[in-house]
């Protein structure tokens, strides 16, 4: 939390970092479902929207939608 300055760590294509500081979630840089570890070096803060975007990028939209309905 301190390392990430209590802010979403998503950075867009223009280099702008997301400014969200509320409702932050833990995001695995290498997806846990794909073998990523529960280590500080593999975990960062993301807002809900950017964490969901990363999940879709890592696992596919259909997989994520299937889990949301479960």
mmCIF file as gemmi writes it, N, C-alpha and C atoms, coordinates in Angstrom:
data_model
loop_
_atom_site.group_PDB
_atom_site.id
_atom_site.type_symbol
_atom_site.label_atom_id
_atom_site.label_alt_id
_atom_site.label_comp_id
_atom_site.label_asym_id
_atom_site.label_entity_id
_atom_site.label_seq_id
_atom_site.pdbx_PDB_ins_code
_atom_site.Cartn_x
_atom_site.Cartn_y
_atom_site.Cartn_z
_atom_site.occupancy
_atom_site.B_iso_or_equiv
_atom_site.pdbx_formal_charge
_atom_site.auth_seq_id
_atom_site.auth_asym_id
_atom_site.pdbx_PDB_model_num
ATOM 1 N N . UNK Axp A 1 ? 0.83 -1.179 0 1 0 ? 1 A 1
ATOM 2 C CA . UNK Axp A 1 ? 0 0 0 1 0 ? 1 A 1
ATOM 3 C C . UNK Axp A 1 ? 0.88 1.25 0 1 0 ? 1 A 1
ATOM 4 N N . UNK Axp A 2 ? 1.868 1.246 0.854 1 0 ? 2 A 1
ATOM 5 C CA . UNK Axp A 2 ? 2.807 2.384 0.897 1 0 ? 2 A 1
ATOM 6 C C . UNK Axp A 2 ? 3.6 2.489 -0.396 1 0 ? 2 A 1
ATOM 7 N N . UNK Axp A 3 ? 4.127 1.38 -0.861 1 0 ? 3 A 1
ATOM 8 C CA . UNK Axp A 3 ? 4.939 1.37 -2.075 1 0 ? 3 A 1
ATOM 9 C C . UNK Axp A 3 ? 4.186 1.969 -3.256 1 0 ? 3 A 1
ATOM 10 N N . UNK Axp A 4 ? 2.879 1.682 -3.346 1 0 ? 4 A 1
ATOM 11 C CA . UNK Axp A 4 ? 2.07 2.149 -4.474 1 0 ? 4 A 1
ATOM 12 C C . UNK Axp A 4 ? 1.406 3.492 -4.185 1 0 ? 4 A 1
ATOM 13 N N . UNK Axp A 5 ? 1.773 4.12 -3.066 1 0 ? 5 A 1
ATOM 14 C CA . UNK Axp A 5 ? 1.264 5.444 -2.675 1 0 ? 5 A 1
ATOM 15 C C . UNK Axp A 5 ? -0.257 5.463 -2.553 1 0 ? 5 A 1
ATOM 16 N N . UNK Axp A 6 ? -0.836 4.339 -2.138 1 0 ? 6 A 1
ATOM 17 C CA . UNK Axp A 6 ? -2.269 4.23 -1.903 1 0 ? 6 A 1
ATOM 18 C C . UNK Axp A 6 ? -3.074 4.691 -3.121 1 0 ? 6 A 1
ATOM 19 N N . UNK Axp A 7 ? -2.605 4.296 -4.32 1 0 ? 7 A 1
ATOM 20 C CA . UNK Axp A 7 ? -3.217 4.749 -5.573 1 0 ? 7 A 1
ATOM 21 C C . UNK Axp A 7 ? -3.124 3.63 -6.603 1 0 ? 7 A 1
ATOM 22 N N . UNK Axp A 8 ? -4.102 3.577 -7.496 1 0 ? 8 A 1
ATOM 23 C CA . UNK Axp A 8 ? -4.072 2.618 -8.595 1 0 ? 8 A 1
ATOM 24 C C . UNK Axp A 8 ? -2.771 2.786 -9.373 1 0 ? 8 A 1
ATOM 25 N N . UNK Axp A 9 ? -2.156 1.69 -9.747 1 0 ? 9 A 1
ATOM 26 C CA . UNK Axp A 9 ? -0.871 1.744 -10.44 1 0 ? 9 A 1
ATOM 27 C C . UNK Axp A 9 ? -0.988 1.628 -11.955 1 0 ? 9 A 1
ATOM 28 N N . UNK Axp A 10 ? -2.211 1.561 -12.481 1 0 ? 10 A 1
ATOM 29 C CA . UNK Axp A 10 ? -2.38 1.457 -13.928 1 0 ? 10 A 1
ATOM 30 C C . UNK Axp A 10 ? -1.843 2.706 -14.615 1 0 ? 10 A 1
ATOM 31 N N . UNK Axp A 11 ? -1.074 2.499 -15.671 1 0 ? 11 A 1
ATOM 32 C CA . UNK Axp A 11 ? -0.535 3.597 -16.47 1 0 ? 11 A 1
ATOM 33 C C . UNK Axp A 11 ? -1.012 3.399 -17.907 1 0 ? 11 A 1
ATOM 34 N N . UNK Axp A 12 ? -1.643 4.428 -18.482 1 0 ? 12 A 1
ATOM 35 C CA . UNK Axp A 12 ? -2.181 4.304 -19.838 1 0 ? 12 A 1
ATOM 36 C C . UNK Axp A 12 ? -1.093 4.491 -20.9 1 0 ? 12 A 1
ATOM 37 N N . UNK Axp A 13 ? -1.497 4.396 -22.145 1 0 ? 13 A 1
ATOM 38 C CA . UNK Axp A 13 ? -0.557 4.461 -23.263 1 0 ? 13 A 1
ATOM 39 C C . UNK Axp A 13 ? 0.166 5.8 -23.363 1 0 ? 13 A 1
ATOM 40 N N . UNK Axp A 14 ? -0.401 6.849 -22.761 1 0 ? 14 A 1
ATOM 41 C CA . UNK Axp A 14 ? 0.241 8.172 -22.807 1 0 ? 14 A 1
ATOM 42 C C . UNK Axp A 14 ? 1.153 8.41 -21.604 1 0 ? 14 A 1
ATOM 43 N N . UNK Axp A 15 ? 1.232 7.405 -20.705 1 0 ? 15 A 1
ATOM 44 C CA . UNK Axp A 15 ? 2.088 7.533 -19.532 1 0 ? 15 A 1
ATOM 45 C C . UNK Axp A 15 ? 1.399 8.123 -18.321 1 0 ? 15 A 1
ATOM 46 N N . UNK Axp A 16 ? 0.084 8.333 -18.414 1 0 ? 16 A 1
ATOM 47 C CA . UNK Axp A 16 ? -0.665 8.888 -17.282 1 0 ? 16 A 1
ATOM 48 C C . UNK Axp A 16 ? -1.078 7.776 -16.323 1 0 ? 16 A 1
ATOM 49 N N . UNK Axp A 17 ? -0.794 7.984 -15.057 1 0 ? 17 A 1
ATOM 50 C CA . UNK Axp A 17 ? -1.184 7.017 -14.033 1 0 ? 17 A 1
ATOM 51 C C . UNK Axp A 17 ? -2.602 7.312 -13.572 1 0 ? 17 A 1
ATOM 52 N N . UNK Axp A 18 ? -3.371 6.263 -13.358 1 0 ? 18 A 1
ATOM 53 C CA . UNK Axp A 18 ? -4.731 6.403 -12.834 1 0 ? 18 A 1
ATOM 54 C C . UNK Axp A 18 ? -4.66 7.084 -11.473 1 0 ? 18 A 1
ATOM 55 N N . UNK Axp A 19 ? -5.573 7.999 -11.205 1 0 ? 19 A 1
ATOM 56 C CA . UNK Axp A 19 ? -5.548 8.759 -9.952 1 0 ? 19 A 1
ATOM 57 C C . UNK Axp A 19 ? -6.453 8.195 -8.869 1 0 ? 19 A 1
ATOM 58 N N . UNK Axp A 20 ? -7.106 7.067 -9.142 1 0 ? 20 A 1
ATOM 59 C CA . UNK Axp A 20 ? -8.057 6.504 -8.181 1 0 ? 20 A 1
ATOM 60 C C . UNK Axp A 20 ? -7.358 6.065 -6.887 1 0 ? 20 A 1
ATOM 61 N N . UNK Axp A 21 ? -7.969 6.425 -5.766 1 0 ? 21 A 1
ATOM 62 C CA . UNK Axp A 21 ? -7.426 6.066 -4.45 1 0 ? 21 A 1
ATOM 63 C C . UNK Axp A 21 ? -8.443 5.322 -3.587 1 0 ? 21 A 1
ATOM 64 N N . UNK Axp A 22 ? -9.643 5.106 -4.094 1 0 ? 22 A 1
ATOM 65 C CA . UNK Axp A 22 ? -10.693 4.421 -3.329 1 0 ? 22 A 1
ATOM 66 C C . UNK Axp A 22 ? -11.046 3.09 -3.977 1 0 ? 22 A 1
ATOM 67 N N . UNK Axp A 23 ? -11.482 2.159 -3.178 1 0 ? 23 A 1
ATOM 68 C CA . UNK Axp A 23 ? -11.909 0.866 -3.695 1 0 ? 23 A 1
ATOM 69 C C . UNK Axp A 23 ? -10.788 0.099 -4.382 1 0 ? 23 A 1
ATOM 70 N N . UNK Axp A 24 ? -9.589 0.243 -3.889 1 0 ? 24 A 1
ATOM 71 C CA . UNK Axp A 24 ? -8.44 -0.421 -4.513 1 0 ? 24 A 1
ATOM 72 C C . UNK Axp A 24 ? -8.446 -1.917 -4.234 1 0 ? 24 A 1
ATOM 73 N N . UNK Axp A 25 ? -7.971 -2.667 -5.195 1 0 ? 25 A 1
ATOM 74 C CA . UNK Axp A 25 ? -7.895 -4.125 -5.098 1 0 ? 25 A 1
ATOM 75 C C . UNK Axp A 25 ? -6.462 -4.569 -5.344 1 0 ? 25 A 1
ATOM 76 N N . UNK Axp A 26 ? -6.147 -5.759 -4.863 1 0 ? 26 A 1
ATOM 77 C CA . UNK Axp A 26 ? -4.818 -6.325 -5.11 1 0 ? 26 A 1
ATOM 78 C C . UNK Axp A 26 ? -4.808 -6.976 -6.488 1 0 ? 26 A 1
ATOM 79 N N . UNK Axp A 27 ? -3.806 -6.657 -7.26 1 0 ? 27 A 1
ATOM 80 C CA . UNK Axp A 27 ? -3.669 -7.188 -8.613 1 0 ? 27 A 1
ATOM 81 C C . UNK Axp A 27 ? -2.347 -7.943 -8.726 1 0 ? 27 A 1
ATOM 82 N N . UNK Axp A 28 ? -2.409 -9.157 -9.238 1 0 ? 28 A 1
ATOM 83 C CA . UNK Axp A 28 ? -1.202 -9.946 -9.501 1 0 ? 28 A 1
ATOM 84 C C . UNK Axp A 28 ? -0.651 -9.544 -10.864 1 0 ? 28 A 1
ATOM 85 N N . UNK Axp A 29 ? 0.576 -9.079 -10.925 1 0 ? 29 A 1
ATOM 86 C CA . UNK Axp A 29 ? 1.194 -8.705 -12.192 1 0 ? 29 A 1
ATOM 87 C C . UNK Axp A 29 ? 1.267 -9.902 -13.124 1 0 ? 29 A 1
ATOM 88 N N . UNK Axp A 30 ? 1.679 -11.051 -12.594 1 0 ? 30 A 1
ATOM 89 C CA . UNK Axp A 30 ? 1.532 -12.32 -13.309 1 0 ? 30 A 1
ATOM 90 C C . UNK Axp A 30 ? 0.337 -12.995 -12.662 1 0 ? 30 A 1
ATOM 91 N N . UNK Axp A 31 ? -0.727 -13.172 -13.402 1 0 ? 31 A 1
ATOM 92 C CA . UNK Axp A 31 ? -1.981 -13.681 -12.86 1 0 ? 31 A 1
ATOM 93 C C . UNK Axp A 31 ? -1.773 -14.928 -11.998 1 0 ? 31 A 1
ATOM 94 N N . UNK Axp A 32 ? -2.395 -14.956 -10.841 1 0 ? 32 A 1
ATOM 95 C CA . UNK Axp A 32 ? -2.315 -16.103 -9.944 1 0 ? 32 A 1
ATOM 96 C C . UNK Axp A 32 ? -2.813 -17.358 -10.661 1 0 ? 32 A 1
ATOM 97 N N . UNK Axp A 33 ? -3.87 -17.216 -11.459 1 0 ? 33 A 1
ATOM 98 C CA . UNK Axp A 33 ? -4.435 -18.348 -12.192 1 0 ? 33 A 1
ATOM 99 C C . UNK Axp A 33 ? -3.461 -18.915 -13.224 1 0 ? 33 A 1
ATOM 100 N N . UNK Axp A 34 ? -2.457 -18.11 -13.565 1 0 ? 34 A 1
ATOM 101 C CA . UNK Axp A 34 ? -1.453 -18.557 -14.539 1 0 ? 34 A 1
ATOM 102 C C . UNK Axp A 34 ? -0.105 -18.818 -13.877 1 0 ? 34 A 1
ATOM 103 N N . UNK Axp A 35 ? -0.12 -19.021 -12.568 1 0 ? 35 A 1
ATOM 104 C CA . UNK Axp A 35 ? 1.098 -19.387 -11.859 1 0 ? 35 A 1
ATOM 105 C C . UNK Axp A 35 ? 1.787 -18.274 -11.105 1 0 ? 35 A 1
ATOM 106 N N . UNK Axp A 36 ? 1.189 -17.09 -11.092 1 0 ? 36 A 1
ATOM 107 C CA . UNK Axp A 36 ? 1.775 -15.964 -10.364 1 0 ? 36 A 1
ATOM 108 C C . UNK Axp A 36 ? 1.762 -16.196 -8.86 1 0 ? 36 A 1
ATOM 109 N N . UNK Axp A 37 ? 2.78 -15.719 -8.198 1 0 ? 37 A 1
ATOM 110 C CA . UNK Axp A 37 ? 2.938 -15.943 -6.759 1 0 ? 37 A 1
ATOM 111 C C . UNK Axp A 37 ? 2.26 -14.848 -5.937 1 0 ? 37 A 1
ATOM 112 N N . UNK Axp A 38 ? 1.945 -15.211 -4.697 1 0 ? 38 A 1
ATOM 113 C CA . UNK Axp A 38 ? 1.42 -14.249 -3.721 1 0 ? 38 A 1
ATOM 114 C C . UNK Axp A 38 ? 2.606 -13.578 -3.031 1 0 ? 38 A 1
ATOM 115 N N . UNK Axp A 39 ? 3.391 -12.822 -3.764 1 0 ? 39 A 1
ATOM 116 C CA . UNK Axp A 39 ? 4.554 -12.125 -3.211 1 0 ? 39 A 1
ATOM 117 C C . UNK Axp A 39 ? 4.416 -10.64 -3.494 1 0 ? 39 A 1
ATOM 118 N N . UNK Axp A 40 ? 4.943 -9.816 -2.597 1 0 ? 40 A 1
ATOM 119 C CA . UNK Axp A 40 ? 4.842 -8.362 -2.759 1 0 ? 40 A 1
ATOM 120 C C . UNK Axp A 40 ? 5.355 -7.904 -4.12 1 0 ? 40 A 1
ATOM 121 N N . UNK Axp A 41 ? 6.382 -8.553 -4.629 1 0 ? 41 A 1
ATOM 122 C CA . UNK Axp A 41 ? 6.943 -8.152 -5.923 1 0 ? 41 A 1
ATOM 123 C C . UNK Axp A 41 ? 6.007 -8.459 -7.091 1 0 ? 41 A 1
ATOM 124 N N . UNK Axp A 42 ? 4.988 -9.294 -6.879 1 0 ? 42 A 1
ATOM 125 C CA . UNK Axp A 42 ? 4.041 -9.66 -7.932 1 0 ? 42 A 1
ATOM 126 C C . UNK Axp A 42 ? 2.666 -9.041 -7.71 1 0 ? 42 A 1
ATOM 127 N N . UNK Axp A 43 ? 2.516 -8.254 -6.654 1 0 ? 43 A 1
ATOM 128 C CA . UNK Axp A 43 ? 1.213 -7.686 -6.316 1 0 ? 43 A 1
ATOM 129 C C . UNK Axp A 43 ? 1.3 -6.171 -6.315 1 0 ? 43 A 1
ATOM 130 N N . UNK Axp A 44 ? 0.266 -5.557 -6.886 1 0 ? 44 A 1
ATOM 131 C CA . UNK Axp A 44 ? 0.193 -4.106 -6.948 1 0 ? 44 A 1
ATOM 132 C C . UNK Axp A 44 ? -1.252 -3.687 -6.721 1 0 ? 44 A 1
ATOM 133 N N . UNK Axp A 45 ? -1.476 -2.399 -6.533 1 0 ? 45 A 1
ATOM 134 C CA . UNK Axp A 45 ? -2.827 -1.888 -6.328 1 0 ? 45 A 1
ATOM 135 C C . UNK Axp A 45 ? -3.447 -1.479 -7.655 1 0 ? 45 A 1
ATOM 136 N N . UNK Axp A 46 ? -4.711 -1.82 -7.828 1 0 ? 46 A 1
ATOM 137 C CA . UNK Axp A 46 ? -5.476 -1.382 -8.991 1 0 ? 46 A 1
ATOM 138 C C . UNK Axp A 46 ? -6.882 -1.008 -8.534 1 0 ? 46 A 1
ATOM 139 N N . UNK Axp A 47 ? -7.463 -0.023 -9.195 1 0 ? 47 A 1
ATOM 140 C CA . UNK Axp A 47 ? -8.87 0.271 -8.949 1 0 ? 47 A 1
ATOM 141 C C . UNK Axp A 47 ? -9.673 -0.884 -9.557 1 0 ? 47 A 1
ATOM 142 N N . UNK Axp A 48 ? -10.927 -0.972 -9.204 1 0 ? 48 A 1
ATOM 143 C CA . UNK Axp A 48 ? -11.758 -2.089 -9.67 1 0 ? 48 A 1
ATOM 144 C C . UNK Axp A 48 ? -11.779 -2.171 -11.197 1 0 ? 48 A 1
ATOM 145 N N . UNK Axp A 49 ? -11.936 -1.031 -11.868 1 0 ? 49 A 1
ATOM 146 C CA . UNK Axp A 49 ? -12.021 -1.026 -13.33 1 0 ? 49 A 1
ATOM 147 C C . UNK Axp A 49 ? -10.718 -1.516 -13.976 1 0 ? 49 A 1
ATOM 148 N N . UNK Axp A 50 ? -9.593 -1.057 -13.478 1 0 ? 50 A 1
ATOM 149 C CA . UNK Axp A 50 ? -8.324 -1.461 -14.081 1 0 ? 50 A 1
ATOM 150 C C . UNK Axp A 50 ? -7.935 -2.882 -13.685 1 0 ? 50 A 1
ATOM 151 N N . UNK Axp A 51 ? -8.365 -3.34 -12.53 1 0 ? 51 A 1
ATOM 152 C CA . UNK Axp A 51 ? -8.129 -4.733 -12.161 1 0 ? 51 A 1
ATOM 153 C C . UNK Axp A 51 ? -8.949 -5.652 -13.069 1 0 ? 51 A 1
ATOM 154 N N . UNK Axp A 52 ? -10.194 -5.257 -13.357 1 0 ? 52 A 1
ATOM 155 C CA . UNK Axp A 52 ? -11.042 -6.045 -14.263 1 0 ? 52 A 1
ATOM 156 C C . UNK Axp A 52 ? -10.458 -6.048 -15.678 1 0 ? 52 A 1
ATOM 157 N N . UNK Axp A 53 ? -9.958 -4.902 -16.136 1 0 ? 53 A 1
ATOM 158 C CA . UNK Axp A 53 ? -9.332 -4.82 -17.455 1 0 ? 53 A 1
ATOM 159 C C . UNK Axp A 53 ? -8.132 -5.766 -17.541 1 0 ? 53 A 1
ATOM 160 N N . UNK Axp A 54 ? -7.304 -5.765 -16.511 1 0 ? 54 A 1
ATOM 161 C CA . UNK Axp A 54 ? -6.134 -6.646 -16.489 1 0 ? 54 A 1
ATOM 162 C C . UNK Axp A 54 ? -6.55 -8.114 -16.513 1 0 ? 54 A 1
ATOM 163 N N . UNK Axp A 55 ? -7.612 -8.45 -15.782 1 0 ? 55 A 1
ATOM 164 C CA . UNK Axp A 55 ? -8.099 -9.835 -15.775 1 0 ? 55 A 1
ATOM 165 C C . UNK Axp A 55 ? -8.539 -10.249 -17.174 1 0 ? 55 A 1
ATOM 166 N N . UNK Axp A 56 ? -9.243 -9.359 -17.872 1 0 ? 56 A 1
ATOM 167 C CA . UNK Axp A 56 ? -9.66 -9.663 -19.234 1 0 ? 56 A 1
ATOM 168 C C . UNK Axp A 56 ? -8.461 -9.836 -20.157 1 0 ? 56 A 1
ATOM 169 N N . UNK Axp A 57 ? -7.455 -8.997 -19.986 1 0 ? 57 A 1
ATOM 170 C CA . UNK Axp A 57 ? -6.255 -9.097 -20.81 1 0 ? 57 A 1
ATOM 171 C C . UNK Axp A 57 ? -5.491 -10.388 -20.535 1 0 ? 57 A 1
ATOM 172 N N . UNK Axp A 58 ? -5.431 -10.776 -19.263 1 0 ? 58 A 1
ATOM 173 C CA . UNK Axp A 58 ? -4.682 -11.976 -18.872 1 0 ? 58 A 1
ATOM 174 C C . UNK Axp A 58 ? -5.421 -13.271 -19.173 1 0 ? 58 A 1
ATOM 175 N N . UNK Axp A 59 ? -6.735 -13.285 -18.92 1 0 ? 59 A 1
ATOM 176 C CA . UNK Axp A 59 ? -7.493 -14.532 -18.946 1 0 ? 59 A 1
ATOM 177 C C . UNK Axp A 59 ? -8.553 -14.617 -20.033 1 0 ? 59 A 1
ATOM 178 N N . UNK Axp A 60 ? -8.859 -13.501 -20.653 1 0 ? 60 A 1
ATOM 179 C CA . UNK Axp A 60 ? -9.881 -13.468 -21.695 1 0 ? 60 A 1
ATOM 180 C C . UNK Axp A 60 ? -11.224 -13.008 -21.159 1 0 ? 60 A 1
ATOM 181 N N . UNK Axp A 61 ? -11.925 -12.273 -21.99 1 0 ? 61 A 1
ATOM 182 C CA . UNK Axp A 61 ? -13.221 -11.697 -21.596 1 0 ? 61 A 1
ATOM 183 C C . UNK Axp A 61 ? -14.244 -12.774 -21.254 1 0 ? 61 A 1
ATOM 184 N N . UNK Axp A 62 ? -14.301 -13.843 -22.034 1 0 ? 62 A 1
ATOM 185 C CA . UNK Axp A 62 ? -15.281 -14.902 -21.779 1 0 ? 62 A 1
ATOM 186 C C . UNK Axp A 62 ? -15.042 -15.569 -20.432 1 0 ? 62 A 1
ATOM 187 N N . UNK Axp A 63 ? -13.786 -15.804 -20.09 1 0 ? 63 A 1
ATOM 188 C CA . UNK Axp A 63 ? -13.464 -16.416 -18.799 1 0 ? 63 A 1
ATOM 189 C C . UNK Axp A 63 ? -13.922 -15.51 -17.659 1 0 ? 63 A 1
ATOM 190 N N . UNK Axp A 64 ? -13.611 -14.228 -17.752 1 0 ? 64 A 1
ATOM 191 C CA . UNK Axp A 64 ? -13.971 -13.278 -16.695 1 0 ? 64 A 1
ATOM 192 C C . UNK Axp A 64 ? -15.485 -13.172 -16.562 1 0 ? 64 A 1
ATOM 193 N N . UNK Axp A 65 ? -16.186 -13.057 -17.673 1 0 ? 65 A 1
ATOM 194 C CA . UNK Axp A 65 ? -17.654 -12.971 -17.631 1 0 ? 65 A 1
ATOM 195 C C . UNK Axp A 65 ? -18.254 -14.225 -17.003 1 0 ? 65 A 1
ATOM 196 N N . UNK Axp A 66 ? -17.683 -15.377 -17.313 1 0 ? 66 A 1
ATOM 197 C CA . UNK Axp A 66 ? -18.161 -16.631 -16.718 1 0 ? 66 A 1
ATOM 198 C C . UNK Axp A 66 ? -17.984 -16.642 -15.21 1 0 ? 66 A 1
ATOM 199 N N . UNK Axp A 67 ? -16.892 -16.087 -14.721 1 0 ? 67 A 1
ATOM 200 C CA . UNK Axp A 67 ? -16.641 -16.034 -13.277 1 0 ? 67 A 1
ATOM 201 C C . UNK Axp A 67 ? -17.533 -15.004 -12.599 1 0 ? 67 A 1
ATOM 202 N N . UNK Axp A 68 ? -17.879 -13.922 -13.284 1 0 ? 68 A 1
ATOM 203 C CA . UNK Axp A 68 ? -18.732 -12.893 -12.709 1 0 ? 68 A 1
ATOM 204 C C . UNK Axp A 68 ? -20.137 -13.421 -12.498 1 0 ? 68 A 1
ATOM 205 N N . UNK Axp A 69 ? -20.573 -14.32 -13.359 1 0 ? 69 A 1
ATOM 206 C CA . UNK Axp A 69 ? -21.912 -14.89 -13.232 1 0 ? 69 A 1
ATOM 207 C C . UNK Axp A 69 ? -21.986 -16.024 -12.23 1 0 ? 69 A 1
ATOM 208 N N . UNK Axp A 70 ? -20.826 -16.508 -11.788 1 0 ? 70 A 1
ATOM 209 C CA . UNK Axp A 70 ? -20.78 -17.655 -10.867 1 0 ? 70 A 1
ATOM 210 C C . UNK Axp A 70 ? -21.102 -17.256 -9.451 1 0 ? 70 A 1
